[in-house]
Amino acid sequence: QKNSCILPEDLKNFYLMTDGFQMTWSVKIDDTPMPLGSMVINSISKLSRLGGSSMYTVPNAPSLADLEDDTDEEGNEDKPEKPHFDSRSLIFELDPCNGNGKVCLVYKHTKPVVSSDTEIWFLDRALYWHFLTKTFTAYYRLLITHLGLPQWQYAFTSYGVSPQAKQWFNMYKPITINTTLLSEEADSFVNKLDPNKVFKSKNKTPVMKKKQPSQPTSVQKSNTSMPSTKTSSLVGNSSRKRDPQI
């Protein structure tokens, strides 16, 4: 009622179930826990509006609306129209992202009345907009899928995550570090195996046997001749034994 807008149905059901969400997890390095993952959905009291006028602002002080440039490229078929900091859009902060940017709920059409169609956008530290999802439910799934890793929202920007964050992605979410692969066909991740090529029979060439050298044959002949000499010597000995009897 304060901002003359209606929450989208999925986000409304979320707040009816729980007033915000926060989950953090840590990793142990040398037996010392280090905070790493952080998943946050602001409570209703912290669902503050960005770019809205405040009674505490200094007169003539610059605001986010002063950053608007009419020469900026508007949305086309590939890129949706970006949000505006002025009265053309209503922007609410869903996640402060630990100071790395802001995930925002955006009402893009406010005139003549605020439209109920909303989108989820990421505002980086340079105040550039990056589209995330069309619904809160889809964003919530992205948040859980990326485990709340540091700067995971930058994976959906043109310049990607920082080298330090990329190391954490390679450890815990290696398949999502390159989001361009996610838009390709699922077959690109499958290791294709062609059994016809793997188990293809090869024609074996016959191996010619080499002739045995002549030296072993002579050795064999000499070995076979030895028994005959032995038998002859035995015969001679037996004949000698008979002579004294005669």
JSON list of N, CA, C and O in Angstrom, two decimals, residues 84-140:
[
{"chain": "A", "resi": 84, "resn": "HIS", "atom": "N", "xyz": [14.90, 1.37, -14.67]},
{"chain": "A", "resi": 84, "resn": "HIS", "atom": "CA", "xyz": [15.25, 2.78, -14.56]},
{"chain": "A", "resi": 84, "resn": "HIS", "atom": "C", "xyz": [15.18, 3.19, -13.09]},
{"chain": "A", "resi": 84, "resn": "HIS", "atom": "O", "xyz": [14.32, 2.71, -12.34]},
{"chain": "A", "resi": 85, "resn": "PHE", "atom": "N", "xyz": [16.08, 4.08, -12.71]},
{"chain": "A", "resi": 85, "resn": "PHE", "atom": "CA", "xyz": [16.11, 4.56, -11.33]},
{"chain": "A", "resi": 85, "resn": "PHE", "atom": "C", "xyz": [15.07, 5.64, -11.06]},
{"chain": "A", "resi": 85, "resn": "PHE", "atom": "O", "xyz": [14.79, 5.96, -9.91]},
{"chain": "A", "resi": 86, "resn": "ASP", "atom": "N", "xyz": [14.51, 6.20, -12.12]},
{"chain": "A", "resi": 86, "resn": "ASP", "atom": "CA", "xyz": [13.54, 7.26, -11.92]},
{"chain": "A", "resi": 86, "resn": "ASP", "atom": "C", "xyz": [12.15, 6.67, -11.73]},
{"chain": "A", "resi": 86, "resn": "ASP", "atom": "O", "xyz": [11.99, 5.47, -11.43]},
{"chain": "A", "resi": 87, "resn": "SER", "atom": "N", "xyz": [11.13, 7.48, -11.95]},
{"chain": "A", "resi": 87, "resn": "SER", "atom": "CA", "xyz": [9.76, 7.06, -11.66]},
{"chain": "A", "resi": 87, "resn": "SER", "atom": "C", "xyz": [9.22, 6.03, -12.64]},
{"chain": "A", "resi": 87, "resn": "SER", "atom": "O", "xyz": [8.11, 5.52, -12.45]},
{"chain": "A", "resi": 88, "resn": "ARG", "atom": "N", "xyz": [9.97, 5.69, -13.69]},
{"chain": "A", "resi": 88, "resn": "ARG", "atom": "CA", "xyz": [9.49, 4.71, -14.65]},
{"chain": "A", "resi": 88, "resn": "ARG", "atom": "C", "xyz": [9.51, 3.29, -14.10]},
{"chain": "A", "resi": 88, "resn": "ARG", "atom": "O", "xyz": [8.86, 2.38, -14.64]},
{"chain": "A", "resi": 89, "resn": "SER", "atom": "N", "xyz": [10.27, 3.05, -13.04]},
{"chain": "A", "resi": 89, "resn": "SER", "atom": "CA", "xyz": [10.39, 1.71, -12.46]},
{"chain": "A", "resi": 89, "resn": "SER", "atom": "C", "xyz": [10.33, 1.79, -10.94]},
{"chain": "A", "resi": 89, "resn": "SER", "atom": "O", "xyz": [10.66, 2.82, -10.35]},
{"chain": "A", "resi": 90, "resn": "LEU", "atom": "N", "xyz": [9.90, 0.69, -10.35]},
{"chain": "A", "resi": 90, "resn": "LEU", "atom": "CA", "xyz": [9.96, 0.52, -8.90]},
{"chain": "A", "resi": 90, "resn": "LEU", "atom": "C", "xyz": [10.94, -0.61, -8.61]},
{"chain": "A", "resi": 90, "resn": "LEU", "atom": "O", "xyz": [10.79, -1.72, -9.15]},
{"chain": "A", "resi": 91, "resn": "ILE", "atom": "N", "xyz": [11.97, -0.36, -7.78]},
{"chain": "A", "resi": 91, "resn": "ILE", "atom": "CA", "xyz": [13.05, -1.31, -7.54]},
{"chain": "A", "resi": 91, "resn": "ILE", "atom": "C", "xyz": [13.14, -1.57, -6.04]},
{"chain": "A", "resi": 91, "resn": "ILE", "atom": "O", "xyz": [13.23, -0.63, -5.25]},
{"chain": "A", "resi": 92, "resn": "PHE", "atom": "N", "xyz": [13.14, -2.87, -5.67]},
{"chain": "A", "resi": 92, "resn": "PHE", "atom": "CA", "xyz": [13.24, -3.25, -4.27]},
{"chain": "A", "resi": 92, "resn": "PHE", "atom": "C", "xyz": [14.39, -4.24, -4.11]},
{"chain": "A", "resi": 92, "resn": "PHE", "atom": "O", "xyz": [14.56, -5.15, -4.92]},
{"chain": "A", "resi": 93, "resn": "GLU", "atom": "N", "xyz": [15.13, -4.06, -3.03]},
{"chain": "A", "resi": 93, "resn": "GLU", "atom": "CA", "xyz": [16.31, -4.89, -2.80]},
{"chain": "A", "resi": 93, "resn": "GLU", "atom": "C", "xyz": [15.92, -6.20, -2.14]},
{"chain": "A", "resi": 93, "resn": "GLU", "atom": "O", "xyz": [15.34, -6.24, -1.06]},
{"chain": "A", "resi": 94, "resn": "LEU", "atom": "N", "xyz": [16.29, -7.30, -2.81]},
{"chain": "A", "resi": 94, "resn": "LEU", "atom": "CA", "xyz": [16.05, -8.64, -2.26]},
{"chain": "A", "resi": 94, "resn": "LEU", "atom": "C", "xyz": [17.27, -9.19, -1.53]},
{"chain": "A", "resi": 94, "resn": "LEU", "atom": "O", "xyz": [17.13, -9.88, -0.53]},
{"chain": "A", "resi": 95, "resn": "ASP", "atom": "N", "xyz": [18.45, -8.92, -2.05]},
{"chain": "A", "resi": 95, "resn": "ASP", "atom": "CA", "xyz": [19.67, -9.50, -1.50]},
{"chain": "A", "resi": 95, "resn": "ASP", "atom": "C", "xyz": [20.80, -8.48, -1.62]},
{"chain": "A", "resi": 95, "resn": "ASP", "atom": "O", "xyz": [21.10, -8.03, -2.74]},
{"chain": "A", "resi": 96, "resn": "PRO", "atom": "N", "xyz": [21.46, -8.09, -0.51]},
{"chain": "A", "resi": 96, "resn": "PRO", "atom": "CA", "xyz": [22.57, -7.14, -0.61]},
{"chain": "A", "resi": 96, "resn": "PRO", "atom": "C", "xyz": [23.85, -7.75, -1.15]},
{"chain": "A", "resi": 96, "resn": "PRO", "atom": "O", "xyz": [24.80, -7.02, -1.44]},
{"chain": "A", "resi": 97, "resn": "CYS", "atom": "N", "xyz": [23.92, -9.08, -1.27]},
{"chain": "A", "resi": 97, "resn": "CYS", "atom": "CA", "xyz": [25.06, -9.79, -1.89]},
{"chain": "A", "resi": 97, "resn": "CYS", "atom": "C", "xyz": [26.39, -9.49, -1.21]},
{"chain": "A", "resi": 97, "resn": "CYS", "atom": "O", "xyz": [27.44, -9.46, -1.86]},
{"chain": "A", "resi": 98, "resn": "ASN", "atom": "N", "xyz": [26.36, -9.25, 0.10]},
{"chain": "A", "resi": 98, "resn": "ASN", "atom": "CA", "xyz": [27.58, -8.99, 0.87]},
{"chain": "A", "resi": 98, "resn": "ASN", "atom": "C", "xyz": [28.40, -7.83, 0.30]},
{"chain": "A", "resi": 98, "resn": "ASN", "atom": "O", "xyz": [29.64, -7.85, 0.35]},
{"chain": "A", "resi": 99, "resn": "GLY", "atom": "N", "xyz": [27.72, -6.84, -0.27]},
{"chain": "A", "resi": 99, "resn": "GLY", "atom": "CA", "xyz": [28.42, -5.68, -0.80]},
{"chain": "A", "resi": 99, "resn": "GLY", "atom": "C", "xyz": [28.93, -5.82, -2.20]},
{"chain": "A", "resi": 99, "resn": "GLY", "atom": "O", "xyz": [29.55, -4.89, -2.75]},
{"chain": "A", "resi": 100, "resn": "ASN", "atom": "N", "xyz": [28.70, -6.98, -2.85]},
{"chain": "A", "resi": 100, "resn": "ASN", "atom": "CA", "xyz": [29.16, -7.19, -4.22]},
{"chain": "A", "resi": 100, "resn": "ASN", "atom": "C", "xyz": [28.16, -6.73, -5.26]},
{"chain": "A", "resi": 100, "resn": "ASN", "atom": "O", "xyz": [28.40, -6.87, -6.47]},
{"chain": "A", "resi": 101, "resn": "GLY", "atom": "N", "xyz": [27.04, -6.18, -4.83]},
{"chain": "A", "resi": 101, "resn": "GLY", "atom": "CA", "xyz": [25.99, -5.73, -5.73]},
{"chain": "A", "resi": 101, "resn": "GLY", "atom": "C", "xyz": [24.65, -5.86, -5.03]},
{"chain": "A", "resi": 101, "resn": "GLY", "atom": "O", "xyz": [24.59, -5.97, -3.80]},
{"chain": "A", "resi": 102, "resn": "LYS", "atom": "N", "xyz": [23.58, -5.87, -5.81]},
{"chain": "A", "resi": 102, "resn": "LYS", "atom": "CA", "xyz": [22.24, -6.02, -5.24]},
{"chain": "A", "resi": 102, "resn": "LYS", "atom": "C", "xyz": [21.37, -6.80, -6.21]},
{"chain": "A", "resi": 102, "resn": "LYS", "atom": "O", "xyz": [21.35, -6.52, -7.40]},
{"chain": "A", "resi": 103, "resn": "VAL", "atom": "N", "xyz": [20.66, -7.78, -5.65]},
{"chain": "A", "resi": 103, "resn": "VAL", "atom": "CA", "xyz": [19.62, -8.47, -6.41]},
{"chain": "A", "resi": 103, "resn": "VAL", "atom": "C", "xyz": [18.31, -7.78, -6.12]},
{"chain": "A", "resi": 103, "resn": "VAL", "atom": "O", "xyz": [17.94, -7.59, -4.95]},
{"chain": "A", "resi": 104, "resn": "CYS", "atom": "N", "xyz": [17.61, -7.37, -7.17]},
{"chain": "A", "resi": 104, "resn": "CYS", "atom": "CA", "xyz": [16.45, -6.50, -7.01]},
{"chain": "A", "resi": 104, "resn": "CYS", "atom": "C", "xyz": [15.20, -7.09, -7.66]},
{"chain": "A", "resi": 104, "resn": "CYS", "atom": "O", "xyz": [15.26, -7.76, -8.70]},
{"chain": "A", "resi": 105, "resn": "LEU", "atom": "N", "xyz": [14.07, -6.81, -7.00]},
{"chain": "A", "resi": 105, "resn": "LEU", "atom": "CA", "xyz": [12.75, -7.06, -7.57]},
{"chain": "A", "resi": 105, "resn": "LEU", "atom": "C", "xyz": [12.32, -5.78, -8.29]},
{"chain": "A", "resi": 105, "resn": "LEU", "atom": "O", "xyz": [12.27, -4.71, -7.69]},
{"chain": "A", "resi": 106, "resn": "VAL", "atom": "N", "xyz": [12.03, -5.89, -9.57]},
{"chain": "A", "resi": 106, "resn": "VAL", "atom": "CA", "xyz": [11.81, -4.71, -10.41]},
{"chain": "A", "resi": 106, "resn": "VAL", "atom": "C", "xyz": [10.41, -4.72, -10.99]},
{"chain": "A", "resi": 106, "resn": "VAL", "atom": "O", "xyz": [9.99, -5.71, -11.62]},
{"chain": "A", "resi": 107, "resn": "TYR", "atom": "N", "xyz": [9.68, -3.62, -10.76]},
{"chain": "A", "resi": 107, "resn": "TYR", "atom": "CA", "xyz": [8.43, -3.33, -11.47]},
{"chain": "A", "resi": 107, "resn": "TYR", "atom": "C", "xyz": [8.80, -2.35, -12.58]},
{"chain": "A", "resi": 107, "resn": "TYR", "atom": "O", "xyz": [9.14, -1.19, -12.33]},
{"chain": "A", "resi": 108, "resn": "LYS", "atom": "N", "xyz": [8.74, -2.80, -13.82]},
{"chain": "A", "resi": 108, "resn": "LYS", "atom": "CA", "xyz": [9.27, -2.00, -14.92]},
{"chain": "A", "resi": 108, "resn": "LYS", "atom": "C", "xyz": [8.26, -1.00, -15.47]},
{"chain": "A", "resi": 108, "resn": "LYS", "atom": "O", "xyz": [8.64, -0.01, -16.09]},
{"chain": "A", "resi": 109, "resn": "HIS", "atom": "N", "xyz": [7.00, -1.25, -15.28]},
{"chain": "A", "resi": 109, "resn": "HIS", "atom": "CA", "xyz": [5.96, -0.37, -15.85]},
{"chain": "A", "resi": 109, "resn": "HIS", "atom": "C", "xyz": [5.11, 0.16, -14.70]},
{"chain": "A", "resi": 109, "resn": "HIS", "atom": "O", "xyz": [4.39, -0.58, -14.04]},
{"chain": "A", "resi": 110, "resn": "THR", "atom": "N", "xyz": [5.22, 1.44, -14.48]},
{"chain": "A", "resi": 110, "resn": "THR", "atom": "CA", "xyz": [4.51, 2.08, -13.36]},
{"chain": "A", "resi": 110, "resn": "THR", "atom": "C", "xyz": [3.45, 3.08, -13.81]},
{"chain": "A", "resi": 110, "resn": "THR", "atom": "O", "xyz": [2.71, 3.60, -12.96]},
{"chain": "A", "resi": 111, "resn": "LYS", "atom": "N", "xyz": [3.36, 3.38, -15.08]},
{"chain": "A", "resi": 111, "resn": "LYS", "atom": "CA", "xyz": [2.40, 4.39, -15.55]},
{"chain": "A", "resi": 111, "resn": "LYS", "atom": "C", "xyz": [1.46, 3.74, -16.56]},
{"chain": "A", "resi": 111, "resn": "LYS", "atom": "O", "xyz": [1.91, 2.98, -17.42]},
{"chain": "A", "resi": 112, "resn": "PRO", "atom": "N", "xyz": [0.17, 4.01, -16.50]},
{"chain": "A", "resi": 112, "resn": "PRO", "atom": "CA", "xyz": [-0.50, 4.90, -15.53]},
{"chain": "A", "resi": 112, "resn": "PRO", "atom": "C", "xyz": [-0.64, 4.30, -14.13]},
{"chain": "A", "resi": 112, "resn": "PRO", "atom": "O", "xyz": [-0.76, 5.00, -13.16]},
{"chain": "A", "resi": 113, "resn": "VAL", "atom": "N", "xyz": [-0.59, 2.94, -14.04]},
{"chain": "A", "resi": 113, "resn": "VAL", "atom": "CA", "xyz": [-0.62, 2.26, -12.75]},
{"chain": "A", "resi": 113, "resn": "VAL", "atom": "C", "xyz": [0.51, 1.26, -12.74]},
{"chain": "A", "resi": 113, "resn": "VAL", "atom": "O", "xyz": [1.04, 0.86, -13.79]},
{"chain": "A", "resi": 114, "resn": "VAL", "atom": "N", "xyz": [0.87, 0.84, -11.53]},
{"chain": "A", "resi": 114, "resn": "VAL", "atom": "CA", "xyz": [1.97, -0.13, -11.41]},
{"chain": "A", "resi": 114, "resn": "VAL", "atom": "C", "xyz": [1.51, -1.49, -11.90]},
{"chain": "A", "resi": 114, "resn": "VAL", "atom": "O", "xyz": [0.52, -2.03, -11.42]},
{"chain": "A", "resi": 115, "resn": "SER", "atom": "N", "xyz": [2.24, -2.04, -12.86]},
{"chain": "A", "resi": 115, "resn": "SER", "atom": "CA", "xyz": [1.90, -3.36, -13.38]},
{"chain": "A", "resi": 115, "resn": "SER", "atom": "C", "xyz": [2.35, -4.44, -12.40]},
{"chain": "A", "resi": 115, "resn": "SER", "atom": "O", "xyz": [3.33, -4.28, -11.66]},
{"chain": "A", "resi": 116, "resn": "SER", "atom": "N", "xyz": [1.62, -5.54, -12.39]},
{"chain": "A", "resi": 116, "resn": "SER", "atom": "CA", "xyz": [1.97, -6.66, -11.50]},
{"chain": "A", "resi": 116, "resn": "SER", "atom": "C", "xyz": [3.09, -7.52, -12.05]},
{"chain": "A", "resi": 116, "resn": "SER", "atom": "O", "xyz": [3.58, -8.42, -11.36]},
{"chain": "A", "resi": 117, "resn": "ASP", "atom": "N", "xyz": [3.51, -7.27, -13.29]},
{"chain": "A", "resi": 117, "resn": "ASP", "atom": "CA", "xyz": [4.60, -8.04, -13.89]},
{"chain": "A", "resi": 117, "resn": "ASP", "atom": "C", "xyz": [5.93, -7.57, -13.30]},
{"chain": "A", "resi": 117, "resn": "ASP", "atom": "O", "xyz": [6.26, -6.38, -13.34]},
{"chain": "A", "resi": 118, "resn": "THR", "atom": "N", "xyz": [6.68, -8.52, -12.77]},
{"chain": "A", "resi": 118, "resn": "THR", "atom": "CA", "xyz": [7.97, -8.20, -12.15]},
{"chain": "A", "resi": 118, "resn": "THR", "atom": "C", "xyz": [9.07, -9.08, -12.75]},
{"chain": "A", "resi": 118, "resn": "THR", "atom": "O", "xyz": [8.80, -10.12, -13.36]},
{"chain": "A", "resi": 119, "resn": "GLU", "atom": "N", "xyz": [10.30, -8.65, -12.56]},
{"chain": "A", "resi": 119, "resn": "GLU", "atom": "CA", "xyz": [11.48, -9.39, -12.99]},
{"chain": "A", "resi": 119, "resn": "GLU", "atom": "C", "xyz": [12.55, -9.27, -11.90]},
{"chain": "A", "resi": 119, "resn": "GLU", "atom": "O", "xyz": [12.51, -8.37, -11.07]},
{"chain": "A", "resi": 120, "resn": "ILE", "atom": "N", "xyz": [13.50, -10.19, -11.94]},
{"chain": "A", "resi": 120, "resn": "ILE", "atom": "CA", "xyz": [14.61, -10.18, -10.99]},
{"chain": "A", "resi": 120, "resn": "ILE", "atom": "C", "xyz": [15.87, -9.76, -11.76]},
{"chain": "A", "resi": 120, "resn": "ILE", "atom": "O", "xyz": [16.25, -10.39, -12.74]},
{"chain": "A", "resi": 121, "resn": "TRP", "atom": "N", "xyz": [16.50, -8.68, -11.29]},
{"chain": "A", "resi": 121, "resn": "TRP", "atom": "CA", "xyz": [17.70, -8.14, -11.93]},
{"chain": "A", "resi": 121, "resn": "TRP", "atom": "C", "xyz": [18.82, -8.05, -10.92]},
{"chain": "A", "resi": 121, "resn": "TRP", "atom": "O", "xyz": [18.58, -7.96, -9.71]},
{"chain": "A", "resi": 122, "resn": "PHE", "atom": "N", "xyz": [20.04, -8.04, -11.45]},
{"chain": "A", "resi": 122, "resn": "PHE", "atom": "CA", "xyz": [21.23, -7.88, -10.62]},
{"chain": "A", "resi": 122, "resn": "PHE", "atom": "C", "xyz": [21.89, -6.54, -10.95]},
{"chain": "A", "resi": 122, "resn": "PHE", "atom": "O", "xyz": [22.19, -6.25, -12.11]},
{"chain": "A", "resi": 123, "resn": "LEU", "atom": "N", "xyz": [22.10, -5.73, -9.92]},
{"chain": "A", "resi": 123, "resn": "LEU", "atom": "CA", "xyz": [22.77, -4.43, -10.06]},
{"chain": "A", "resi": 123, "resn": "LEU", "atom": "C", "xyz": [24.18, -4.57, -9.51]},
{"chain": "A", "resi": 123, "resn": "LEU", "atom": "O", "xyz": [24.36, -4.79, -8.30]},
{"chain": "A", "resi": 124, "resn": "ASP", "atom": "N", "xyz": [25.20, -4.47, -10.40]},
{"chain": "A", "resi": 124, "resn": "ASP", "atom": "CA", "xyz": [26.57, -4.65, -9.92]},
{"chain": "A", "resi": 124, "resn": "ASP", "atom": "C", "xyz": [27.09, -3.38, -9.26]},
{"chain": "A", "resi": 124, "resn": "ASP", "atom": "O", "xyz": [26.39, -2.37, -9.15]},
{"chain": "A", "resi": 125, "resn": "ARG", "atom": "N", "xyz": [28.33, -3.42, -8.82]},
{"chain": "A", "resi": 125, "resn": "ARG", "atom": "CA", "xyz": [28.89, -2.30, -8.08]},
{"chain": "A", "resi": 125, "resn": "ARG", "atom": "C", "xyz": [29.15, -1.08, -8.97]},
{"chain": "A", "resi": 125, "resn": "ARG", "atom": "O", "xyz": [29.30, 0.04, -8.47]},
{"chain": "A", "resi": 126, "resn": "ALA", "atom": "N", "xyz": [29.21, -1.29, -10.27]},
{"chain": "A", "resi": 126, "resn": "ALA", "atom": "CA", "xyz": [29.35, -0.17, -11.20]},
{"chain": "A", "resi": 126, "resn": "ALA", "atom": "C", "xyz": [27.99, 0.38, -11.63]},
{"chain": "A", "resi": 126, "resn": "ALA", "atom": "O", "xyz": [27.93, 1.21, -12.54]},
{"chain": "A", "resi": 127, "resn": "LEU", "atom": "N", "xyz": [26.91, -0.10, -10.99]},
{"chain": "A", "resi": 127, "resn": "LEU", "atom": "CA", "xyz": [25.54, 0.34, -11.25]},
{"chain": "A", "resi": 127, "resn": "LEU", "atom": "C", "xyz": [25.08, 0.01, -12.67]},
{"chain": "A", "resi": 127, "resn": "LEU", "atom": "O", "xyz": [24.35, 0.78, -13.29]},
{"chain": "A", "resi": 128, "resn": "TYR", "atom": "N", "xyz": [25.53, -1.15, -13.17]},
{"chain": "A", "resi": 128, "resn": "TYR", "atom": "CA", "xyz": [25.02, -1.68, -14.43]},
{"chain": "A", "resi": 128, "resn": "TYR", "atom": "C", "xyz": [24.04, -2.80, -14.12]},
{"chain": "A", "resi": 128, "resn": "TYR", "atom": "O", "xyz": [24.22, -3.58, -13.18]},
{"chain": "A", "resi": 129, "resn": "TRP", "atom": "N", "xyz": [22.98, -2.88, -14.95]},
{"chain": "A", "resi": 129, "resn": "TRP", "atom": "CA", "xyz": [21.93, -3.88, -14.74]},
{"chain": "A", "resi": 129, "resn": "TRP", "atom": "C", "xyz": [22.21, -5.14, -15.53]},
{"chain": "A", "resi": 129, "resn": "TRP", "atom": "O", "xyz": [22.69, -5.08, -16.67]},
{"chain": "A", "resi": 130, "resn": "HIS", "atom": "N", "xyz": [21.88, -6.29, -14.93]},
{"chain": "A", "resi": 130, "resn": "HIS", "atom": "CA", "xyz": [22.03, -7.58, -15.58]},
{"chain": "A", "resi": 130, "resn": "HIS", "atom": "C", "xyz": [20.79, -8.42, -15.26]},
{"chain": "A", "resi": 130, "resn": "HIS", "atom": "O", "xyz": [20.44, -8.61, -14.10]},
{"chain": "A", "resi": 131, "resn": "PHE", "atom": "N", "xyz": [20.15, -8.90, -16.31]},
{"chain": "A", "resi": 131, "resn": "PHE", "atom": "CA", "xyz": [18.92, -9.66, -16.14]},
{"chain": "A", "resi": 131, "resn": "PHE", "atom": "C", "xyz": [19.22, -11.05, -15.59]},
{"chain": "A", "resi": 131, "resn": "PHE", "atom": "O", "xyz": [20.16, -11.73, -16.04]},
{"chain": "A", "resi": 132, "resn": "LEU", "atom": "N", "xyz": [18.41, -11.48, -14.61]},
{"chain": "A", "resi": 132, "resn": "LEU", "atom": "CA", "xyz": [18.56, -12.82, -14.04]},
{"chain": "A", "resi": 132, "resn": "LEU", "atom": "C", "xyz": [17.40, -13.72, -14.43]},
{"chain": "A", "resi": 132, "resn": "LEU", "atom": "O", "xyz": [17.58, -14.67, -15.20]},
{"chain": "A", "resi": 133, "resn": "THR", "atom": "N", "xyz": [16.20, -13.46, -13.90]},
{"chain": "A", "resi": 133, "resn": "THR", "atom": "CA", "xyz": [15.04, -14.32, -14.19]},
{"chain": "A", "resi": 133, "resn": "THR", "atom": "C", "xyz": [13.78, -13.47, -14.28]},
{"chain": "A", "resi": 133, "resn": "THR", "atom": "O", "xyz": [13.75, -12.31, -13.87]},
{"chain": "A", "resi": 134, "resn": "LYS", "atom": "N", "xyz": [12.73, -14.10, -14.79]},
{"chain": "A", "resi": 134, "resn": "LYS", "atom": "CA", "xyz": [11.44, -13.42, -14.89]},
{"chain": "A", "resi": 134, "resn": "LYS", "atom": "C", "xyz": [10.60, -13.58, -13.63]},
{"chain": "A", "resi": 134, "resn": "LYS", "atom": "O", "xyz": [9.73, -12.75, -13.36]},
{"chain": "A", "resi": 135, "resn": "THR", "atom": "N", "xyz": [10.83, -14.62, -12.86]},
{"chain": "A", "resi": 135, "resn": "THR", "atom": "CA", "xyz": [10.01, -14.87, -11.67]},
{"chain": "A", "resi": 135, "resn": "THR", "atom": "C", "xyz": [10.91, -15.07, -10.45]},
{"chain": "A", "resi": 135, "resn": "THR", "atom": "O", "xyz": [12.10, -15.43, -10.58]},
{"chain": "A", "resi": 136, "resn": "PHE", "atom": "N", "xyz": [10.33, -14.85, -9.29]},
{"chain": "A", "resi": 136, "resn": "PHE", "atom": "CA", "xyz": [11.06, -15.06, -8.05]},
{"chain": "A", "resi": 136, "resn": "PHE", "atom": "C", "xyz": [11.37, -16.54, -7.84]},
{"chain": "A", "resi": 136, "resn": "PHE", "atom": "O", "xyz": [12.44, -16.90, -7.33]},
{"chain": "A", "resi": 137, "resn": "THR", "atom": "N", "xyz": [10.45, -17.42, -8.23]},
{"chain": "A", "resi": 137, "resn": "THR", "atom": "CA", "xyz": [10.67, -18.86, -8.06]},
{"chain": "A", "resi": 137, "resn": "THR", "atom": "C", "xyz": [11.90, -19.31, -8.82]},
{"chain": "A", "resi": 137, "resn": "THR", "atom": "O", "xyz": [12.72, -20.09, -8.30]},
{"chain": "A", "resi": 138, "resn": "ALA", "atom": "N", "xyz": [12.06, -18.82, -10.06]},
{"chain": "A", "resi": 138, "resn": "ALA", "atom": "CA", "xyz": [13.24, -19.19, -10.85]},
{"chain": "A", "resi": 138, "resn": "ALA", "atom": "C", "xyz": [14.52, -18.66, -10.21]},
{"chain": "A", "resi": 138, "resn": "ALA", "atom": "O", "xyz": [15.55, -19.35, -10.20]},
{"chain": "A", "resi": 139, "resn": "TYR", "atom": "N", "xyz": [14.46, -17.44, -9.65]},
{"chain": "A", "resi": 139, "resn": "TYR", "atom": "CA", "xyz": [15.64, -16.90, -8.99]},
{"chain": "A", "resi": 139, "resn": "TYR", "atom": "C", "xyz": [15.98, -17.71, -7.74]},
{"chain": "A", "resi": 139, "resn": "TYR", "atom": "O", "xyz": [17.15, -17.97, -7.45]},
{"chain": "A", "resi": 140, "resn": "TYR", "atom": "N", "xyz": [14.97, -18.10, -6.98]},
{"chain": "A", "resi": 140, "resn": "TYR", "atom": "CA", "xyz": [15.20, -18.88, -5.77]},
{"chain": "A", "resi": 140, "resn": "TYR", "atom": "C", "xyz": [15.89, -20.20, -6.10]},
{"chain": "A", "resi": 140, "resn": "TYR", "atom": "O", "xyz": [16.78, -20.66, -5.37]}
]
